[in-house]
CSV table of C-alpha atoms and ligand atoms in Angstrom, one decimal:
chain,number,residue,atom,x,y,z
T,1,UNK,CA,-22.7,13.4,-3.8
T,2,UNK,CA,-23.1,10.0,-3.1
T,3,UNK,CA,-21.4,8.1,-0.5
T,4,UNK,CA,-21.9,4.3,1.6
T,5,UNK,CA,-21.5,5.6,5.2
T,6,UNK,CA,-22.0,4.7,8.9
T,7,UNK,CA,-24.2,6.8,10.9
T,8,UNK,CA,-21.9,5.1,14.6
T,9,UNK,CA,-19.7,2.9,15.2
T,10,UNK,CA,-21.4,-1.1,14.6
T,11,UNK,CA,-24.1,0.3,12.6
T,12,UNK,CA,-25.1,-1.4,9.1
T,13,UNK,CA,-23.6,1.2,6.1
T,14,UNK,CA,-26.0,2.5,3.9
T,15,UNK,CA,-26.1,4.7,0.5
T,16,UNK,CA,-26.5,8.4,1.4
T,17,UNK,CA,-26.4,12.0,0.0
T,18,UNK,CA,-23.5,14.0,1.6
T,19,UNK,CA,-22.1,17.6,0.5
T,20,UNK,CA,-19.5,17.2,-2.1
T,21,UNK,CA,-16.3,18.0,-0.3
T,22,UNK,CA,-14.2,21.4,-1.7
T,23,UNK,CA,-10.3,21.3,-1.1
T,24,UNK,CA,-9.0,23.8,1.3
T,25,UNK,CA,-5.1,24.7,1.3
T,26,UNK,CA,-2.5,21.8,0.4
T,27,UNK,CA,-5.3,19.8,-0.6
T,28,UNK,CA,-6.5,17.6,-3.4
T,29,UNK,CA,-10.2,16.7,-4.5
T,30,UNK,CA,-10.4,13.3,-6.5
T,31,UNK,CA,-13.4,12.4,-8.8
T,32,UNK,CA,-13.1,8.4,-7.7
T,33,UNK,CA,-13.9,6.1,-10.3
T,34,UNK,CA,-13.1,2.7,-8.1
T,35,UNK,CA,-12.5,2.4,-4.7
T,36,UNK,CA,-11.0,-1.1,-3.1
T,37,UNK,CA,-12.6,-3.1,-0.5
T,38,UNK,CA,-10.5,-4.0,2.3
T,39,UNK,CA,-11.3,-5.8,5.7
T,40,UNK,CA,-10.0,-2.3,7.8
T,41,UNK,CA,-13.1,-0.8,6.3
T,42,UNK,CA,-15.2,-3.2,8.4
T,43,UNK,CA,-12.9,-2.7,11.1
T,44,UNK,CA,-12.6,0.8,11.3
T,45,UNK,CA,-16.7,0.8,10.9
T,46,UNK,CA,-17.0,-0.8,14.3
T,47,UNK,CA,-14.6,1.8,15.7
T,48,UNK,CA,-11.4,0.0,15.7
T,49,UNK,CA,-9.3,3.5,14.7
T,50,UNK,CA,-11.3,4.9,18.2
T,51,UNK,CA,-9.3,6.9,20.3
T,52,UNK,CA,-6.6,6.9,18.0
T,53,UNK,CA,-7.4,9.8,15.8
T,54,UNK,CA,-10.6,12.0,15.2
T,55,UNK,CA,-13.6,10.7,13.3
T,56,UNK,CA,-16.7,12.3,11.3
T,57,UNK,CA,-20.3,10.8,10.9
T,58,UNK,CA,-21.5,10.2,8.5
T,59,UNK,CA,-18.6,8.1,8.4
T,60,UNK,CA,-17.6,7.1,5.2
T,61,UNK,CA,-15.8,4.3,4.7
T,62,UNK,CA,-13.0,3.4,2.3
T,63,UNK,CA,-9.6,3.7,1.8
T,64,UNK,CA,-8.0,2.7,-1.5
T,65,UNK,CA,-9.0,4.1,-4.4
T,66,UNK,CA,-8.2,5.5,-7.9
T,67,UNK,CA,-9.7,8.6,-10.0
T,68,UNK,CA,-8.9,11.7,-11.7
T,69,UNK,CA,-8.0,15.0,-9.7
T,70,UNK,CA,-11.0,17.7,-10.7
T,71,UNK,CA,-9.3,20.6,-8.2
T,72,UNK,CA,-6.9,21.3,-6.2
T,73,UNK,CA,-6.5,24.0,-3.4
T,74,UNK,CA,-3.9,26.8,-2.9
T,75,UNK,CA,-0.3,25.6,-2.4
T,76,UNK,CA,-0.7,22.5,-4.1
T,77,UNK,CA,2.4,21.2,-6.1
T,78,UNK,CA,2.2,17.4,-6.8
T,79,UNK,CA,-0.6,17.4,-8.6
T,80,UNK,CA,-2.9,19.3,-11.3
T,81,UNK,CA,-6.6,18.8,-12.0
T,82,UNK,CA,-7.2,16.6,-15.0
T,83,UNK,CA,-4.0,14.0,-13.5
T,84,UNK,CA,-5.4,10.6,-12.8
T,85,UNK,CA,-4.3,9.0,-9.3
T,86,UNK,CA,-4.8,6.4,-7.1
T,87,UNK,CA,-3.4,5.1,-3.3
T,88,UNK,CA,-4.5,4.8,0.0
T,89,UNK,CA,-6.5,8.1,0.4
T,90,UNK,CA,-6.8,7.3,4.6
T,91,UNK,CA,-6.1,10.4,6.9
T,92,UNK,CA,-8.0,12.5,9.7
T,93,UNK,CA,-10.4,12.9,10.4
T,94,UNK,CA,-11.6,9.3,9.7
T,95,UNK,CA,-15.2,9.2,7.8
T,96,UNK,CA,-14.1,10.8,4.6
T,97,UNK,CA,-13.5,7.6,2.8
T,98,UNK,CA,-13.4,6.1,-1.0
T,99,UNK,CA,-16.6,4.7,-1.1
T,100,UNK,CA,-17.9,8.0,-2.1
T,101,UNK,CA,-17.8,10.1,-5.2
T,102,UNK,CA,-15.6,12.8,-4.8
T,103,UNK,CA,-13.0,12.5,-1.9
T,104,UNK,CA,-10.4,15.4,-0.6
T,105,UNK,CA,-7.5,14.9,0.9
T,106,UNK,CA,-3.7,16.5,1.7
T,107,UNK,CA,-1.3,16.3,-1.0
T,108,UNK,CA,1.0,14.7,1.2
T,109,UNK,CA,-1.0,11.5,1.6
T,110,UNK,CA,-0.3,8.0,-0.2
T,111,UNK,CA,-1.2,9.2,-3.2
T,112,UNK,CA,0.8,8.6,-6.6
T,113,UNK,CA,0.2,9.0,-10.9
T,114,UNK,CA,-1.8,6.3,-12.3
T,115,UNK,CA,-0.3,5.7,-15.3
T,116,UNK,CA,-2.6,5.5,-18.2
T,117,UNK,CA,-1.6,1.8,-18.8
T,118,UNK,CA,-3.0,0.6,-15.7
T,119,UNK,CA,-7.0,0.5,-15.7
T,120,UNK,CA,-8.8,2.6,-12.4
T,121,UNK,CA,-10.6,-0.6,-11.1
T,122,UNK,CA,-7.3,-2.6,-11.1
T,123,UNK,CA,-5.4,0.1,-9.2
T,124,UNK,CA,-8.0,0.7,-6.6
T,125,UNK,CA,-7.7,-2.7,-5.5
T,126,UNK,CA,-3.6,-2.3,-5.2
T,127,UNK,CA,-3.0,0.0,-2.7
T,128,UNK,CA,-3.6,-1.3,1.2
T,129,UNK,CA,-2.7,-5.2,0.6
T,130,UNK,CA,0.0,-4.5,-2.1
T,131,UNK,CA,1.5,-2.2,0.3
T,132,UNK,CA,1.4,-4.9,3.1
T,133,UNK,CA,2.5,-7.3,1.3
T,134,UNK,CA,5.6,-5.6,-0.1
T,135,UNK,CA,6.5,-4.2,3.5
T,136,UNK,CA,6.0,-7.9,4.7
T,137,UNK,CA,8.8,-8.9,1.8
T,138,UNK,CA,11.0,-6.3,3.0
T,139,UNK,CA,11.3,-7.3,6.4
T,140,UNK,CA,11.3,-11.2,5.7
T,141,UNK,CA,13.9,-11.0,3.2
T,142,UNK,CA,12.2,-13.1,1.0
T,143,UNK,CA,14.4,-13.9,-2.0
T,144,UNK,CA,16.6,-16.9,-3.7
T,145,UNK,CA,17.4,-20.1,-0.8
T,146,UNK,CA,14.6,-19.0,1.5
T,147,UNK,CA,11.1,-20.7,2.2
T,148,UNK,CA,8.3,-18.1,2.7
T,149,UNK,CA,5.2,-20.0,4.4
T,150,UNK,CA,2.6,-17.7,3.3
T,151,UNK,CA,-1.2,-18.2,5.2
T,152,UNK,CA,-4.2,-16.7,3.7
T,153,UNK,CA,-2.9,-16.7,0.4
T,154,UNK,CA,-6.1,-16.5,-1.7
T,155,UNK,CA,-7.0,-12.9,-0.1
T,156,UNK,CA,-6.1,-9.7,-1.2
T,157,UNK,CA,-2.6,-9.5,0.5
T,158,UNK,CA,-2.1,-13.1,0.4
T,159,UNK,CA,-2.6,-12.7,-3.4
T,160,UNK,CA,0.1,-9.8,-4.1
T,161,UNK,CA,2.8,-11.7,-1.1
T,162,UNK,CA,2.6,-15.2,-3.4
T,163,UNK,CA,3.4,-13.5,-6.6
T,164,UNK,CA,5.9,-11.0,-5.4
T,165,UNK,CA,8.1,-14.0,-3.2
T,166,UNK,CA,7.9,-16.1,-5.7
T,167,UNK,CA,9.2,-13.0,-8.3
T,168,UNK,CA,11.8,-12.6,-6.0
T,169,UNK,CA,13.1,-15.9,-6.3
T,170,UNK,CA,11.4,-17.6,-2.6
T,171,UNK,CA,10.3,-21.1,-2.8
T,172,UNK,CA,6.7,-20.3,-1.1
T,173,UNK,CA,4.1,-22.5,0.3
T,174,UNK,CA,0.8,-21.2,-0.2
T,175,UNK,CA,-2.7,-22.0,1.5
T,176,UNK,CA,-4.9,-22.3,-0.5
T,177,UNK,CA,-8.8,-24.4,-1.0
T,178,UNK,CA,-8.8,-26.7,-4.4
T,179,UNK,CA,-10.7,-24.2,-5.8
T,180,UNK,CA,-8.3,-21.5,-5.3
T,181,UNK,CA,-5.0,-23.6,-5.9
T,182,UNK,CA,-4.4,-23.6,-9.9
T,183,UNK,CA,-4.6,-19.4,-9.9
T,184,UNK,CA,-2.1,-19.4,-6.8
T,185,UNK,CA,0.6,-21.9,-8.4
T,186,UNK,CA,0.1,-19.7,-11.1
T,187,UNK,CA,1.3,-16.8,-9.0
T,188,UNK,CA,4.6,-19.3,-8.7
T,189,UNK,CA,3.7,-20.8,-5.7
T,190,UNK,CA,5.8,-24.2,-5.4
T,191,UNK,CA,3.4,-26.1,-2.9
T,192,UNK,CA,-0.2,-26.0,-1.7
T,193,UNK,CA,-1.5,-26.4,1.1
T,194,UNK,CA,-5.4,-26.7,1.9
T,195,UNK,CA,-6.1,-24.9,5.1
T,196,UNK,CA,-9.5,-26.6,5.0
T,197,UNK,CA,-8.4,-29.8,5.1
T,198,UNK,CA,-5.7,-30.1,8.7
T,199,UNK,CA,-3.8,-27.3,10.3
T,200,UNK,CA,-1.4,-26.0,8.2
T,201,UNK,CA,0.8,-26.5,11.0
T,202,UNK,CA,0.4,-30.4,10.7
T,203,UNK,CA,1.0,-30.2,6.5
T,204,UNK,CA,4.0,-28.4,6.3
T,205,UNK,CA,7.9,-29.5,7.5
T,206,UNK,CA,9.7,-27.3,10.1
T,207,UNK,CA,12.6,-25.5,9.2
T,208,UNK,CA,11.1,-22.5,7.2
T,209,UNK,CA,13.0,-19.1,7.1
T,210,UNK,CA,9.8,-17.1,6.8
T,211,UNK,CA,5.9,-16.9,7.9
T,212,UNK,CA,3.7,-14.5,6.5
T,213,UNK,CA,0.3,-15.4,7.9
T,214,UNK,CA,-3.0,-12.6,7.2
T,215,UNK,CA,-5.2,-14.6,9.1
T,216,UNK,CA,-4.3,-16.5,12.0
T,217,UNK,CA,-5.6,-16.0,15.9
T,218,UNK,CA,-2.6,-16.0,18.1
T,219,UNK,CA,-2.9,-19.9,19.4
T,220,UNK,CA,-2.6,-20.6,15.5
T,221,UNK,CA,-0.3,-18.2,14.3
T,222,UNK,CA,2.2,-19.5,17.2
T,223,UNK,CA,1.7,-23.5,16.0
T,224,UNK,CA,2.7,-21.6,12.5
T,225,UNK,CA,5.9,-20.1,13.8
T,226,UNK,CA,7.1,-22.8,15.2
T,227,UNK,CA,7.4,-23.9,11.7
T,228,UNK,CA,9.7,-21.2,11.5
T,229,UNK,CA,13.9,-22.0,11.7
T,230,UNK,CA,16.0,-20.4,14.9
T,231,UNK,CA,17.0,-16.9,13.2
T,232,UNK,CA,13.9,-16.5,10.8
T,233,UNK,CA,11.2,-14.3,10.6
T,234,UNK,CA,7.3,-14.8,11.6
T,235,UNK,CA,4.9,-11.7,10.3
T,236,UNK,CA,1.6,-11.0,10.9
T,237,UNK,CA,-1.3,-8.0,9.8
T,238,UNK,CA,-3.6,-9.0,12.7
T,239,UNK,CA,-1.4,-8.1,15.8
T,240,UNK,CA,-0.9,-11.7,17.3
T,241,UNK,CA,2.5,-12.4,17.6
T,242,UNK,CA,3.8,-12.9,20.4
T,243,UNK,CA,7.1,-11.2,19.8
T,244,UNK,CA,9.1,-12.2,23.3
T,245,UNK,CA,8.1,-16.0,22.9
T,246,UNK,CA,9.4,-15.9,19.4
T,247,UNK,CA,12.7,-14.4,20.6
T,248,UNK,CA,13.5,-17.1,23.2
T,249,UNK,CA,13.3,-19.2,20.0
T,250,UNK,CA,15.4,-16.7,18.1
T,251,UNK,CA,12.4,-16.2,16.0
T,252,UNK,CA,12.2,-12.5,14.9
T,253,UNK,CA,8.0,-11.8,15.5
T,254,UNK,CA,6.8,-9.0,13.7
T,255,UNK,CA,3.2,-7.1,14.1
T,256,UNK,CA,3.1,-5.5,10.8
T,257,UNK,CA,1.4,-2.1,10.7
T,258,UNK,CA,2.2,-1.6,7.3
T,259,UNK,CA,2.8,2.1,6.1
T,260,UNK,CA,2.2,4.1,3.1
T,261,UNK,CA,4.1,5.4,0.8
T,262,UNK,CA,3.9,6.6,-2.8
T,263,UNK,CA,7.0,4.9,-4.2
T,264,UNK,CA,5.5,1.8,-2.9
T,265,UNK,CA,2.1,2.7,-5.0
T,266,UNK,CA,4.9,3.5,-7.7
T,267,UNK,CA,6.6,-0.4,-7.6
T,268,UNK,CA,3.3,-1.8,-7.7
T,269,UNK,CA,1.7,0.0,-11.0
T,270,UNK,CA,5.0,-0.7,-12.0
T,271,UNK,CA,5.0,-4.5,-11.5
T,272,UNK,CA,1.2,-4.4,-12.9
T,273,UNK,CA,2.7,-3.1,-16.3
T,274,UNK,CA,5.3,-5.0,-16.5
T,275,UNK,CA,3.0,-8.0,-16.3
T,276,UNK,CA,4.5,-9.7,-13.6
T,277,UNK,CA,1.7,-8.6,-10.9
T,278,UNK,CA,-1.8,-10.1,-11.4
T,279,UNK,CA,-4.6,-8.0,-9.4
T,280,UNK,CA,-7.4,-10.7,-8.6
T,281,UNK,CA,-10.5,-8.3,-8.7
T,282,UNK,CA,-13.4,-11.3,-8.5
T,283,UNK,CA,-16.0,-8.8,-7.9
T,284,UNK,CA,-16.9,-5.6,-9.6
T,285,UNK,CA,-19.8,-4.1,-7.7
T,286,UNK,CA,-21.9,-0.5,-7.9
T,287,UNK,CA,-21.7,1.8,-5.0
T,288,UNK,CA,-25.5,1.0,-4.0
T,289,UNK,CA,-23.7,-2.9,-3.8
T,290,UNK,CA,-20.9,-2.0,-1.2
T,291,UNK,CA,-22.7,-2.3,1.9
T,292,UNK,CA,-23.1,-6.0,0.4
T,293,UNK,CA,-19.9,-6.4,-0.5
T,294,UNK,CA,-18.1,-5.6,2.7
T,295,UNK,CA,-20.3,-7.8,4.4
T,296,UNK,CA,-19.2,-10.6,2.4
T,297,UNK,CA,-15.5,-9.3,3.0
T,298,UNK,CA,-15.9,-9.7,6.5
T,299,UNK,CA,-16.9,-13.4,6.7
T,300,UNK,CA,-13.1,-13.8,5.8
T,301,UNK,CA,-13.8,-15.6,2.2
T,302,UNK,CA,-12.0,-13.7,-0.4
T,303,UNK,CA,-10.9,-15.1,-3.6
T,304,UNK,CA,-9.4,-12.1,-4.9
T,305,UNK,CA,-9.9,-8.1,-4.2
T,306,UNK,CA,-13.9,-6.7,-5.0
T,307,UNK,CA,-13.6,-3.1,-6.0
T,308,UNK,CA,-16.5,-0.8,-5.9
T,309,UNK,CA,-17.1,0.8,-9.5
T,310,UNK,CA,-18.2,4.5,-8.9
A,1,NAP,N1,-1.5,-4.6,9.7
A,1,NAP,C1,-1.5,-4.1,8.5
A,1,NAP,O1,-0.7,-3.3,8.1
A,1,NAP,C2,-2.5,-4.7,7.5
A,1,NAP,C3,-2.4,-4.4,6.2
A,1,NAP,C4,-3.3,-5.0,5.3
A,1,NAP,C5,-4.2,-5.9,5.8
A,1,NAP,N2,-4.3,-6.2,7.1
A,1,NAP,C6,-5.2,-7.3,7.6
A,1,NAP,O2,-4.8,-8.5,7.1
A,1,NAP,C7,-5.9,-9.4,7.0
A,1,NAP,C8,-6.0,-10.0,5.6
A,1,NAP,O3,-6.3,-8.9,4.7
A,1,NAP,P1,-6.7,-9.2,3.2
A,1,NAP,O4,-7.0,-8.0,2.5
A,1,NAP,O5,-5.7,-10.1,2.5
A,1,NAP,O6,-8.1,-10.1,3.5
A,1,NAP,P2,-9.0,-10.9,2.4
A,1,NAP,O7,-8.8,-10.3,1.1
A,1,NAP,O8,-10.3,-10.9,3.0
A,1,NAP,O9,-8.4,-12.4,2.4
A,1,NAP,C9,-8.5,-13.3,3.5
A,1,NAP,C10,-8.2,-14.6,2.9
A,1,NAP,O10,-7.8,-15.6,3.9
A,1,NAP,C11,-8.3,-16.9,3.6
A,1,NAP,N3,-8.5,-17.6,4.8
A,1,NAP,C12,-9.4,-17.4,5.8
A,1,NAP,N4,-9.2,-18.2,6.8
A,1,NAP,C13,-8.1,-18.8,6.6
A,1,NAP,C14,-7.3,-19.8,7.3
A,1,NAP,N5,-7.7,-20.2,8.5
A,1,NAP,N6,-6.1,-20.3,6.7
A,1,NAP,C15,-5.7,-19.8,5.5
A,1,NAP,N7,-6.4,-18.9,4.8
A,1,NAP,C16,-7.6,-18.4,5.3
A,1,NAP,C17,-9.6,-16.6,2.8
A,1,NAP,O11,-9.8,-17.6,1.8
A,1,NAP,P3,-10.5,-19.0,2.0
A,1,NAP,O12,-12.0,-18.7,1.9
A,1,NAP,O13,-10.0,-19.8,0.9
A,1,NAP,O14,-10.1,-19.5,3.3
A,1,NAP,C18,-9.3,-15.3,2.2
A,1,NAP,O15,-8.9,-15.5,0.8
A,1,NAP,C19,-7.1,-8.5,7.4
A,1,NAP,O16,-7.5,-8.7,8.7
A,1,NAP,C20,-6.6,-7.1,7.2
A,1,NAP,O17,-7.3,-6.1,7.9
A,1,NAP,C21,-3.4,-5.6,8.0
């Protein structure tokens, strides 16, 4: 089959021919028809899951995805060949990814029903940010009376955290460039802020309940959570908070490592078809286009999710 791999850690992915893989016990294969782009593909390229668990080279990348099941192996009971799916297909060892035509994995993983309403190129970009963003949610408390300061808001989990605070009745404040802004007041953001323009720091009025912020290094993420009010919450995906400085303030600081779970995959589809979850795929790109397209993801620029079309 085909696949966009990395031969080591840092090198440039490229197209190649692997061995189509064949489930074993408890096991699932998945004919992929979309896969998501994330930045942990990048990251996990140039070895950042190291140490932590086992990896295989080729490594391919990807980790969201959506397709049909074409076999399963003994044991299995969740699902049955012919069954479309989609989720976050990562496990061990790392290197068997979604950018790739055929992918196996345990039964047990992150994996849920696509339901037939819900197209396979919108669900394969859902999974990693959607799941972030509604774990982020959860542990801000966003809902009616609080302010949820949300940085990096134009991105993939920026995108899904807007729309879902703002569903749940959170007055947010959004970044956002002017060429972003109308699709993310849209998303019911109440304010704007251009991130381009001054710190957001410097544009927005202490006394927040909550910051969600994607993409801040940790000098800027703490001028952001100073924003926040003694007894609120400051979140971050990128490991920068520093959580005992934030508690002298009475600031809860939170390093999200955001897990997943199907009946998380399950309240997203679910929000999707009940219309009140846009998925922002600005890019639709062939698998001989993904090398390209995670470069692009990696400069930090996304206006949306890109989703690899297998
Ligand atoms: N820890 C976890 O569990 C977890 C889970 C999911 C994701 N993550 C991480 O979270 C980060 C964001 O993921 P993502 O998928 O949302 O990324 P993404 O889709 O690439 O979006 C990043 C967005 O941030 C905006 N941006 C860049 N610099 C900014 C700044 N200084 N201020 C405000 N906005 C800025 C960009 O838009 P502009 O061009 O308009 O600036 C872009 O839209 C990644 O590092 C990812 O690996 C972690």
């Amino acid at each position: 089959m085909r696949a966009v791999a990395v031969s080591s850690f840092g090198a440039s992915p490229e197209l190649v021919e692997v061995p189509t893989p064949t489930p074993g016990p408890g096991e699932v294969q998945v004919r992929l028809e979309a896969a998501g782009v994330n930045p942990f593909d990048g990251k996990v390229a140039d070895g950042m899951m190291e140490g932590a668990m086992p990896h295989t080279f080729p490594l391919i990348l990807g980790v969201d995805g959506a397709g049909t099941v074409a076999a399963v192996g003994d044991g299995v009971t969740r699902f049955s060949p012919g069954e479309r799916v989609f989720g976050q297909f990562f496990h061990a060892p790392v290197g068997t990814g979604t950018y790739a035509e055929y992918i196996v994995v345990p039964e047990s993983q992150a994996i849920t029903t696509l339901p037939a309403e819900v197209p396979a190129v919108v669900a394969a970009a859902l999974p990693t940010a959607g799941m972030a963003a509604l774990t982020m949610l959860e542990e801000v408390g966003a809902g009616p009376g609080k302010t949820v300061l949300i940085v990096g808001a134009t991105g993939g989990v920026g995108s899904f955290a807007t729309q879902l605070a703002a569903a749940a009745g959170a007055r947010v404040i959004a970044t956002a460039t002017p060429a972003a802004a109308e699709r993310i007041l849209r998303y019911g953001a109440a304010e704007i802020v251009d991130h381009q323009q001054a710190p957001v720091a410097d544009q927005v009025p202490a006394g927040i309940d909550a910051l969600i912020d994607v993409v801040s290094d940790a000098g800027t993420f703490a001028a952001n959570a100073a924003l926040v009010r003694p007894g609120g919450t400051a979140v971050t995906t990128v490991f920068v908070a520093d959580v005992d400085a934030l508690a002298k303030r009475d600031v809860r600081g939170i390093n999200i490592n955001a897990k997943a779970r199907p009946h998380l995959l399950d309240r997203l589809a679910a929000a999707v078809i009940a219309g009140t979850l846009e998925v922002p795929v600005e890019a639709e790109v062939p698998l001989d286009a993904a090398p390209d397209a995670l470069t692009r993801i990696r400069a930090g620029r996304a206006n949306g999710k890109t989703v690899i079309v297998l």
